[in-house]
Coordinates of C-alpha atoms and ligand atoms in Angstrom, one line a residue:
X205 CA 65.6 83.1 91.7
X206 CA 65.5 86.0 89.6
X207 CA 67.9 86.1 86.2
X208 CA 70.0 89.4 86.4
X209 CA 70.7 91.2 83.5
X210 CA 74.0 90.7 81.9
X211 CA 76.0 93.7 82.5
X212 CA 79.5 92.3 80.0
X213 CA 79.4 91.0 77.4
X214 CA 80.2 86.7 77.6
X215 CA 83.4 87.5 75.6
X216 CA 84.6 90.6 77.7
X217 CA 83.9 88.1 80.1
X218 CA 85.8 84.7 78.9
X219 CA 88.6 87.2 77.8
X220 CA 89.3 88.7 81.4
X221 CA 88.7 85.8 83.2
X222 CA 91.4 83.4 80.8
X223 CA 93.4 86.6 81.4
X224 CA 93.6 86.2 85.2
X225 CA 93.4 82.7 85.3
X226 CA 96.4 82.5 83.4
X227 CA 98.4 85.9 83.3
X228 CA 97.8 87.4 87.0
X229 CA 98.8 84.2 88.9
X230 CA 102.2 83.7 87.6
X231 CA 102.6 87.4 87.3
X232 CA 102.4 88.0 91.0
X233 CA 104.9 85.3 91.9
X234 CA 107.1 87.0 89.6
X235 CA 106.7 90.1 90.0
X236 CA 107.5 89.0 94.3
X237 CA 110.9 86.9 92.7
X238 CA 112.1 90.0 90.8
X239 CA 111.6 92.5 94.0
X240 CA 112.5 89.8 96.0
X241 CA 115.4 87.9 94.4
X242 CA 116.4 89.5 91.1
X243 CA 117.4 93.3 92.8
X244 CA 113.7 94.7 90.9
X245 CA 115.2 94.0 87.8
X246 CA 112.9 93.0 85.1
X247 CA 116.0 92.4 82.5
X248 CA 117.6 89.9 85.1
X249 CA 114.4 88.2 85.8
X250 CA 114.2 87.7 81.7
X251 CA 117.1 86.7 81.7
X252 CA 116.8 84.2 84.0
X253 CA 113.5 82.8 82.2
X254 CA 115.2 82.7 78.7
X255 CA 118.4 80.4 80.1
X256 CA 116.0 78.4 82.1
X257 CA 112.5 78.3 80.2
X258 CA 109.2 76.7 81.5
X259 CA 111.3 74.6 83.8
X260 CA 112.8 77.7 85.8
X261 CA 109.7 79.6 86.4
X262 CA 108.5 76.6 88.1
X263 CA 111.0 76.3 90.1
X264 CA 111.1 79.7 91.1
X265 CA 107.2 79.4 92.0
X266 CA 107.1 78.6 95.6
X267 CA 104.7 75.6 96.9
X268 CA 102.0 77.3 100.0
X269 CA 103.9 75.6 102.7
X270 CA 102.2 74.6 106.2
X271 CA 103.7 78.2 107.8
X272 CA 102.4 80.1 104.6
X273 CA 98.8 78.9 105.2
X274 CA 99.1 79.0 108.8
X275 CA 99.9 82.7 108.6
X276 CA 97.1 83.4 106.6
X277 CA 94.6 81.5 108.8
X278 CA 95.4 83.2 111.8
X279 CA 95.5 86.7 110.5
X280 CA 91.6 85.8 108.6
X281 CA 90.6 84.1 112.2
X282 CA 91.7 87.6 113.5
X283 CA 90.1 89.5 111.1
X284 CA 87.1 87.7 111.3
X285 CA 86.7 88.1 114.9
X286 CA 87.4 91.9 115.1
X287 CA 84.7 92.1 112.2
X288 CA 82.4 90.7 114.3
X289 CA 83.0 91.6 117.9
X290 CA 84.2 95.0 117.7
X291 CA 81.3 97.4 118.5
X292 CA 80.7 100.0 115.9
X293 CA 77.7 102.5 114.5
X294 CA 75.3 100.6 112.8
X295 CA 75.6 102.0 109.2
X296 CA 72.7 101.9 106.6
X297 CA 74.2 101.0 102.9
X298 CA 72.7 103.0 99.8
X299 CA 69.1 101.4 98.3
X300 CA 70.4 98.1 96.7
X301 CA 69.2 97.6 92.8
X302 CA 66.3 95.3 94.0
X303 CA 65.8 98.2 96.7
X304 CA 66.8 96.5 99.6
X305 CA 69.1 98.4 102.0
X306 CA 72.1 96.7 103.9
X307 CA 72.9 97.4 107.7
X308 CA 76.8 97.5 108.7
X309 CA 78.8 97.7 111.8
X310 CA 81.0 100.5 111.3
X311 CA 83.8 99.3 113.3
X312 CA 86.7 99.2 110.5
X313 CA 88.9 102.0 112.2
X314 CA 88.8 100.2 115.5
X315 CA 89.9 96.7 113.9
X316 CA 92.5 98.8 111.9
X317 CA 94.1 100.2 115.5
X318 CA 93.9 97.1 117.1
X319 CA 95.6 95.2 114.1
X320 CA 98.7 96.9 113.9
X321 CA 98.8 97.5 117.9
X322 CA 98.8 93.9 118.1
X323 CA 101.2 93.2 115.0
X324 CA 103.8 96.0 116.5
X325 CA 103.0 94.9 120.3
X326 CA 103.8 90.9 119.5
X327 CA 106.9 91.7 117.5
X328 CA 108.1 94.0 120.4
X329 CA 107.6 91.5 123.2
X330 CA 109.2 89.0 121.1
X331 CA 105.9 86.9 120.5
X332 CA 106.4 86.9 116.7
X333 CA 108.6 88.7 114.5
X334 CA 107.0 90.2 111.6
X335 CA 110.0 89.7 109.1
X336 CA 108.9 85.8 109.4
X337 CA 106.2 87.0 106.9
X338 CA 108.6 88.4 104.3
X339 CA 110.5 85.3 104.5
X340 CA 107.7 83.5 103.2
X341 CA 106.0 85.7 101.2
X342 CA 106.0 83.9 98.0
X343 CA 104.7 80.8 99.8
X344 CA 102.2 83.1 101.4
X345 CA 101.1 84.5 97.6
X346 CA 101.4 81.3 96.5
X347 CA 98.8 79.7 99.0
X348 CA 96.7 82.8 98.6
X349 CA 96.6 82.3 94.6
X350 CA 95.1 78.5 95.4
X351 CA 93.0 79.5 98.6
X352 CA 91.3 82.9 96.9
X353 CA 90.3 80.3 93.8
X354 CA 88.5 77.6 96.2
X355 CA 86.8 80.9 98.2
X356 CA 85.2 82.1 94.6
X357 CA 84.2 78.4 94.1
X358 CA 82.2 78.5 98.0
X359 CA 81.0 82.0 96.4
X360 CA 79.9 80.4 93.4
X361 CA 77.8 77.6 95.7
X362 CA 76.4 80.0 98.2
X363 CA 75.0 82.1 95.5
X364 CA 72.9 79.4 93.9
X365 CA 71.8 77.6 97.2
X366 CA 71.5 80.0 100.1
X367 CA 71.5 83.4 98.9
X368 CA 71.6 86.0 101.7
X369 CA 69.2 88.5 99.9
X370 CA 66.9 88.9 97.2
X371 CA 69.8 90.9 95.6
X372 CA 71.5 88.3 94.0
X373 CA 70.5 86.2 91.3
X374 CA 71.7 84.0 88.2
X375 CA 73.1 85.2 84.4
X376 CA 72.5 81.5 83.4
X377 CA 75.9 81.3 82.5
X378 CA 78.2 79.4 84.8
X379 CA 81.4 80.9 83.8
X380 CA 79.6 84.4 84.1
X381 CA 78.1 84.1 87.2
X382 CA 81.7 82.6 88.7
X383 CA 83.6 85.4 87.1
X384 CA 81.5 88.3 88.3
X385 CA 79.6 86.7 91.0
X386 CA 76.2 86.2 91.8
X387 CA 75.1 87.9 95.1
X388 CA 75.7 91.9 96.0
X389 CA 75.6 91.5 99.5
X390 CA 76.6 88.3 100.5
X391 CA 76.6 87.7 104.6
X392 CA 77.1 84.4 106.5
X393 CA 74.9 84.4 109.4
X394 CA 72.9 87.8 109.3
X395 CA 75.4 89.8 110.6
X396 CA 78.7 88.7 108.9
X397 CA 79.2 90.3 105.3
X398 CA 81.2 88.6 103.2
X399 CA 82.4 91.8 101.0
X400 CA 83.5 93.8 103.5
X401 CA 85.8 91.3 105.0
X402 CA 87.5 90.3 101.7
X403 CA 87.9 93.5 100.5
X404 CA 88.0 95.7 103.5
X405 CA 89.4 93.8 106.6
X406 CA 91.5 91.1 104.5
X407 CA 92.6 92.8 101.3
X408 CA 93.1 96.6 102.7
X409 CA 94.0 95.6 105.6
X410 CA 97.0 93.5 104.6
X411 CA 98.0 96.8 102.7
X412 CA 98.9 98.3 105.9
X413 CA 100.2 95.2 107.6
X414 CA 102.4 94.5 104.6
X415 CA 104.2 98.1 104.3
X416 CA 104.7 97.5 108.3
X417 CA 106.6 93.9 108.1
X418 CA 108.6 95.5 105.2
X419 CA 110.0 98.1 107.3
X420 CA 110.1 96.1 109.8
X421 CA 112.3 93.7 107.5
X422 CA 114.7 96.3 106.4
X423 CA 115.4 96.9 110.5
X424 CA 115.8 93.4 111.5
X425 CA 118.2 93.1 108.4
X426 CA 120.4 96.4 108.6
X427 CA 119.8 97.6 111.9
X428 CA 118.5 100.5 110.6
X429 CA 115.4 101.9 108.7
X430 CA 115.7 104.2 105.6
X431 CA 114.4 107.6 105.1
X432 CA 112.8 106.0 101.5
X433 CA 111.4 103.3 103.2
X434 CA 110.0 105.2 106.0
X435 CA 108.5 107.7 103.7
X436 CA 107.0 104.6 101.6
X437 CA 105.3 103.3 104.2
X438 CA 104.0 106.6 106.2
X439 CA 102.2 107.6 103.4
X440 CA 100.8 104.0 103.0
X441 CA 99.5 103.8 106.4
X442 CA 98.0 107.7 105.8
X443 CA 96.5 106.4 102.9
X444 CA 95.1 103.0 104.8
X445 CA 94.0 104.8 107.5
X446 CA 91.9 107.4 105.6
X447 CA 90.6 104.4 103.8
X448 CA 89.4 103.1 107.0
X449 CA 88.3 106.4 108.7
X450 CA 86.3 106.6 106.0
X451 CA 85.3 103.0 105.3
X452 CA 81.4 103.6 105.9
X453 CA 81.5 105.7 102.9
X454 CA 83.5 103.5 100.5
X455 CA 80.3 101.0 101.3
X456 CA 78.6 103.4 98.9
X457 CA 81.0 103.3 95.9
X458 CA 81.0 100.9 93.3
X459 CA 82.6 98.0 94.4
X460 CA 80.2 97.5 97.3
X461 CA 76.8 99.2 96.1
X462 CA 77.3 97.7 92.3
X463 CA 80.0 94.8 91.6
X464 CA 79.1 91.6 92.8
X465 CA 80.7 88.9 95.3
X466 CA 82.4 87.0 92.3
X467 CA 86.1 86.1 91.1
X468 CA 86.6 89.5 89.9
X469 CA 86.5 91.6 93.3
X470 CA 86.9 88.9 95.7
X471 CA 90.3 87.7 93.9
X472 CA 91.3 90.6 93.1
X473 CA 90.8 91.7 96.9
X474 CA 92.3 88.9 98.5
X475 CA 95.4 88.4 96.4
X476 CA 96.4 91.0 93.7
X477 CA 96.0 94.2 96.8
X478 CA 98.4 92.1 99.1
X479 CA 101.0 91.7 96.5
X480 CA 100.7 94.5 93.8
X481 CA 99.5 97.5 95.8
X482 CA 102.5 96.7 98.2
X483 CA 105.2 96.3 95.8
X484 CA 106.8 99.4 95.9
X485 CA 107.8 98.4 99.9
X486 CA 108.6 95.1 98.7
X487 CA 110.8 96.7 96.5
X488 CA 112.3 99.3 98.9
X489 CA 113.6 96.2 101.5
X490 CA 116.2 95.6 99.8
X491 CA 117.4 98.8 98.1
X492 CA 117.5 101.4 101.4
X493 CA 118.1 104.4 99.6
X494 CA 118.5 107.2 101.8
X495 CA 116.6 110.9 100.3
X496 CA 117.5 113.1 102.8
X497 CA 115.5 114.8 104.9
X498 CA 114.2 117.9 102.6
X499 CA 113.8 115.5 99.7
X500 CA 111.9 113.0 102.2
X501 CA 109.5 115.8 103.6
X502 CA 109.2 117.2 100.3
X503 CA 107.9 113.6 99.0
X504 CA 106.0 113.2 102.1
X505 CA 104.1 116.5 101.8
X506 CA 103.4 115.9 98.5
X507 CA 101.8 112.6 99.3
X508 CA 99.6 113.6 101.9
X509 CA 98.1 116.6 100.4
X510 CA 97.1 114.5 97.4
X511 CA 95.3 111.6 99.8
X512 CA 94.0 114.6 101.5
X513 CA 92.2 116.0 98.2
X514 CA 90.9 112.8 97.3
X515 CA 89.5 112.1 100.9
X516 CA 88.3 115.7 100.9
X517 CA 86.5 114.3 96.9
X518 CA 85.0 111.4 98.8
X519 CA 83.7 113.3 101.6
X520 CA 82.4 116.4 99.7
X521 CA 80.0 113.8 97.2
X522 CA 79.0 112.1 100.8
X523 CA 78.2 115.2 102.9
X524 CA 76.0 116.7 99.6
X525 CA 74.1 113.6 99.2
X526 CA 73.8 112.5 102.8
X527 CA 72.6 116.3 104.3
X528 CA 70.6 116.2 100.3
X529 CA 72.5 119.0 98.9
X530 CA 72.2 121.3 102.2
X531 CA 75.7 122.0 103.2
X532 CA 78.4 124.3 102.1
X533 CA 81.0 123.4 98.8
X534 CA 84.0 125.5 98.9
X535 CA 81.9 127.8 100.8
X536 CA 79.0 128.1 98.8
X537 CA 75.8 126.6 98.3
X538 CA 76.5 123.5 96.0
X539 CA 75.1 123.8 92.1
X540 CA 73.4 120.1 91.2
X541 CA 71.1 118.2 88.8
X542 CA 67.8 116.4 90.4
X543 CA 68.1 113.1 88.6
X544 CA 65.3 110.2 88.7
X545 CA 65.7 106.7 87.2
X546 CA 63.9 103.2 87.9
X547 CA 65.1 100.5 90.3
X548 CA 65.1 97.5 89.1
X549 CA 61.4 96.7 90.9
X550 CA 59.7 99.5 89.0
X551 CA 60.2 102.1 91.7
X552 CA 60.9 105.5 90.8
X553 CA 64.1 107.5 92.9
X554 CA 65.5 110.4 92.5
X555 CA 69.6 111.3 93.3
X556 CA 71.3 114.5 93.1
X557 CA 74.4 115.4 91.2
X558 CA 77.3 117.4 92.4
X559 CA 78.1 119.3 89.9
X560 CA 80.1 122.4 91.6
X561 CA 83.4 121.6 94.0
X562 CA 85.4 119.1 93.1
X563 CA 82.7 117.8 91.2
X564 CA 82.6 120.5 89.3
X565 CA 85.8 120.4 87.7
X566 CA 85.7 116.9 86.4
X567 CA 83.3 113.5 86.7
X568 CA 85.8 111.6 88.4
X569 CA 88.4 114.6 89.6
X570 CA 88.8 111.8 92.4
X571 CA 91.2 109.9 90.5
X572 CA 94.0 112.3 90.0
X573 CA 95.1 112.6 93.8
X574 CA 94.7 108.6 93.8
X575 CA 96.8 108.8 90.9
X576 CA 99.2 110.9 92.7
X577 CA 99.8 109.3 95.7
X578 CA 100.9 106.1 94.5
X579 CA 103.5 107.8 92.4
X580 CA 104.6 110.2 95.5
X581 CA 104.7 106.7 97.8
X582 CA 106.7 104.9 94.8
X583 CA 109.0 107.5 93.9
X584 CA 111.3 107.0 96.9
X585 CA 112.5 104.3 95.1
X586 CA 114.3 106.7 92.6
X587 CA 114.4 105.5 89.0
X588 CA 116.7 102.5 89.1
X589 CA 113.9 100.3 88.2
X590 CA 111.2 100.7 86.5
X591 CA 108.9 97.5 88.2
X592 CA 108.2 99.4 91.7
X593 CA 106.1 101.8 89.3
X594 CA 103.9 98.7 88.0
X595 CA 101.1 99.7 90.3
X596 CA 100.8 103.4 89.0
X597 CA 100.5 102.0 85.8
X598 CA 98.0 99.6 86.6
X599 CA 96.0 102.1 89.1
X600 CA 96.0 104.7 86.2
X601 CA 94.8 102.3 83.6
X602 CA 92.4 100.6 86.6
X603 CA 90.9 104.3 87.0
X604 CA 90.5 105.2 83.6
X605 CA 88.7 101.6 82.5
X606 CA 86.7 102.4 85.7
X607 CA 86.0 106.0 84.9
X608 CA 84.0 104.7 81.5
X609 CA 82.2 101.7 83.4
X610 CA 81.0 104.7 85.7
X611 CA 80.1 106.7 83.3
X612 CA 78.3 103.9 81.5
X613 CA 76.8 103.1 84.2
X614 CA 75.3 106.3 85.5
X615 CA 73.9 107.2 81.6
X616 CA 71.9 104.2 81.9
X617 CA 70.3 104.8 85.2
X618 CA 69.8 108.6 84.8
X619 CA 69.7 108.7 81.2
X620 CA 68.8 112.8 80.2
X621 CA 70.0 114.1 83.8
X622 CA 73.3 112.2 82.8
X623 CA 73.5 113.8 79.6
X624 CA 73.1 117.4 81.2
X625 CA 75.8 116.9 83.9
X626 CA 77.8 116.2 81.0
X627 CA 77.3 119.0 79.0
X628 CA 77.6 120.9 82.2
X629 CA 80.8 119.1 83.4
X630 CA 82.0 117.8 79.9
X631 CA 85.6 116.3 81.1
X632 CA 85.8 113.0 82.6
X633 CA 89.0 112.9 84.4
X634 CA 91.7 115.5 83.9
X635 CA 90.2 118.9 83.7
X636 CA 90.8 120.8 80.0
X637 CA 92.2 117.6 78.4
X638 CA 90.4 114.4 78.8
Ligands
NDP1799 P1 82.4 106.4 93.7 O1 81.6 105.1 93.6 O2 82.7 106.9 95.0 O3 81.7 107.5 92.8 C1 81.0 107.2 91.7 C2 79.5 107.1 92.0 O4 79.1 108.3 92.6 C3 78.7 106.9 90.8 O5 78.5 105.6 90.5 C4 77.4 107.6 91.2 O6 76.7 106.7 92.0 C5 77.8 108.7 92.1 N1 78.1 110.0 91.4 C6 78.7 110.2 90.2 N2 78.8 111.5 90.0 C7 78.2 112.1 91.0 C8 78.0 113.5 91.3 N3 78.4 114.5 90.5 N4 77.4 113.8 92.5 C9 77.0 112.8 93.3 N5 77.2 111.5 93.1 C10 77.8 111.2 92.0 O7 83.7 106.1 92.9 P2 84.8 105.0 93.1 O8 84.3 103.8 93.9 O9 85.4 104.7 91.8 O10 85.9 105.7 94.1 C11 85.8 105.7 95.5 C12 87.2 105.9 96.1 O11 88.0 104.8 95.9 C13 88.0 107.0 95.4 O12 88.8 107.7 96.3 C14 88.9 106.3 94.4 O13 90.0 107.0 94.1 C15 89.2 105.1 95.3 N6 89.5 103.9 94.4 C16 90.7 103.3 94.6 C17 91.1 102.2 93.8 C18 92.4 101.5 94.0 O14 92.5 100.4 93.5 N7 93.3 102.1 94.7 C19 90.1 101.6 92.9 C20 88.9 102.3 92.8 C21 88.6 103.4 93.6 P3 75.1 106.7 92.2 O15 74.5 105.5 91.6 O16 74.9 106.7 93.7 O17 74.5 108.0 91.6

């Protein structure tokens, strides 16, 4: 097998994985307590620790219970299955670094419909009630926490033994090659690819299943759903669904085409999206604040014009590279750089570079309206509390750290061209200041 170049540094590497061995797990159970049980209060939560020290947090840290992981089997088995038997386009990936090129089903809208048809369609014939899921949520976390650790371990195993493709390969450090992983494209069977169900069908998809028991939670408790809720999880769903309309090109980005199967992603994926990402529902459950309508539509606007600009981002770097920079941007013919670099077999490629539209304005303009929308789907829970805001924190430092990598990235594969979309396009994310 071939040995991959190191792309962090071992003690980036021991650092971030102590880090989320240690910090994320018991963060995420608390972080469900205080929306859960302390009213989104962090200072009651503190409180709570500093009367009952070491002793309390573990009592508040729910054990994964027999209905927690039989919850999460059934929705994976589900998941699983659509994955596989769904019909869909069969997508071509972008040339791997070894210069292979994955095949996909595209069939991550369909799965997405059927998903919540079926979670809305057995909760309204009775079948199941989705609130059952909030009422174990910290078990559910809990078991996820344990279960997403044992999945990295398989990850770890299938990478050195049966590796699905010649794009995989060992730093000869074990911690490193747990940590970030060891194969891009890892598939069980030919056909079933490992990447796109964690972070696709299980991790995004629980996003939207999530923000739908939560409303569904506030009903079954109150009778009644709030306008701040409702707003919450309407431009949650817009922003699931737009990840899933567009899911074929989002096997292009970074966490597809360049990070590996490993702890990071798949962990991440599997159990930081389901809790964090959907904490500001969590959140709203139990505090129905009611907007009113102009404030509500005003909210609502706001949110889905900024997941429309960064869908409209995505798409206008997809149409320019996929049609190779003949179609229209903002009307015009699109201004770009012809850039070459080396795969890692020698071969020489070239790319082009957007650099008018959106493009133009910044490298990574893209991250604003992300930005954006997770503030305009939080901010219906008022400023009470700062906690339901965690995830616009952590998105915005998530996008700036990822920003650099990017930009690291791309000097080293296109070297001078790099350097002249720079000069040409010399701010990285916010336009005139940074
Ligand atoms: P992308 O991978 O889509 O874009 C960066 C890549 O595009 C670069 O690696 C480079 O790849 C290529 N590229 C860079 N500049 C240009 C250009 N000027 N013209 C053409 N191609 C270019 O970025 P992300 O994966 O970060 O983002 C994808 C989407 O996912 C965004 O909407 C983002 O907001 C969202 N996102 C959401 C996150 C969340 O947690 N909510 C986290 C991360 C992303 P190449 O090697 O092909 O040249």
């Amino acid at each position: 097998m071939a040995e991959t170049k190191m792309v962090h540094a071992p003690l980036v590497t021991y650092v971030s994985m102590l880090s989320l061995l240690t910090l994320c797990p018991p963060f995420v159970i608390l972080l469900w307590y205080t929306m859960v049980h302390a009213d989104g209060s962090i200072s009651q939560t503190w409180d709570y620790l500093r009367q009952h020290g070491v002793q309390g947090f573990i009592n508040i840290w729910p054990k994964p219970t027999a209905i927690a992981w039989k919850i999460i089997a059934c929705y994976a088995a589900f998941e699983a299955a659509l994955q596989l038997l769904l019909p869909g386009k069969r997508v071509e990936g972008p040339i791997s670094p070894a210069g292979n090129r994955p095949v996909y089903k595209a069939n991550g809208l369909a799965a997405y419909a059927v998903t919540l048809i079926t979670y809305l369609s057995v909760w309204w014939f009775g079948i199941f009630n989705p609130a059952i899921v909030y009422d174990h949520l910290g078990e559910i976390f809990s078991a996820l926490i344990f279960g997403s650790f044992i999945f990295c371990i398989f990850l770890y195993i299938k990478g050195h033994v049966a590796p699905s493709s010649t794009d995989s390969g060992s730093s000869g450090n074990i911690i490193i090659d747990f940590y970030w992983g060891m194969e891009l494209y890892p598939r069980i069977g030919k056909n079933f690819d490992i990447k796109v169900f964690t972070n696709c069908r299980f991790g995004m998809m629980s996003w939207a299943v999530l923000a739908v028991t939560y409303c569904i939670k506030q009903y079954e408790a109150n009778g009644s759903v709030a306008d701040s809720i409702l707003v919450n999880t309407t431009l949650m769903l817009v922003y699931v669904t737009k990840f899933f309309w567009w899911e074929a090109g989002y096997w292009n980005t970074m966490d597809i085409a360049h990070d590996r199967a490993g702890f990071y992603i798949c962990w991440g994926c599997l159990v930081w999206v389901p809790s964090v990402y959907t904490s500001p529902g969590m959140y709203l459950v139990n505090h129905p604040v009611n907007l009113g309508i102009q404030l509500a539509l005003y909210i609502l606007v706001a949110g889905i014009l900024c997941i429309y600009i960064n869908y409209d981002c995505d798409r206008q770097r997809q149409e320019f590279r996929r049609t190779n920079g003949k179609c229209l941007v903002w009307g015009k013919a699109p201004s770009k750089i012809v850039a070459s670099y080396t795969t890692t077999s020698g071969e020489t490629k070239t790319s082009l570079l957007l650099t008018s539209g959106w493009w133009g304005l910044s490298r990574h303009f893209h991250y604003v309206p992300e930005i954006l929308a997770a503030f305009f789907w939080t901010v219906p829970a008022l400023f009470n509390h700062f906690l339901p805001y965690f995830y616009v924190l952590f998105l915005t430092i998530l996008l700036f750290d990822r920003a650099k990598r990017d930009d690291d990235r791309c000097r080293s594969k296109y070297g001078k061209y790099w350097k002249s979309y720079c000069e040409k396009v010399p701010f990285r994310i916010l336009p005139g200041i940074y």
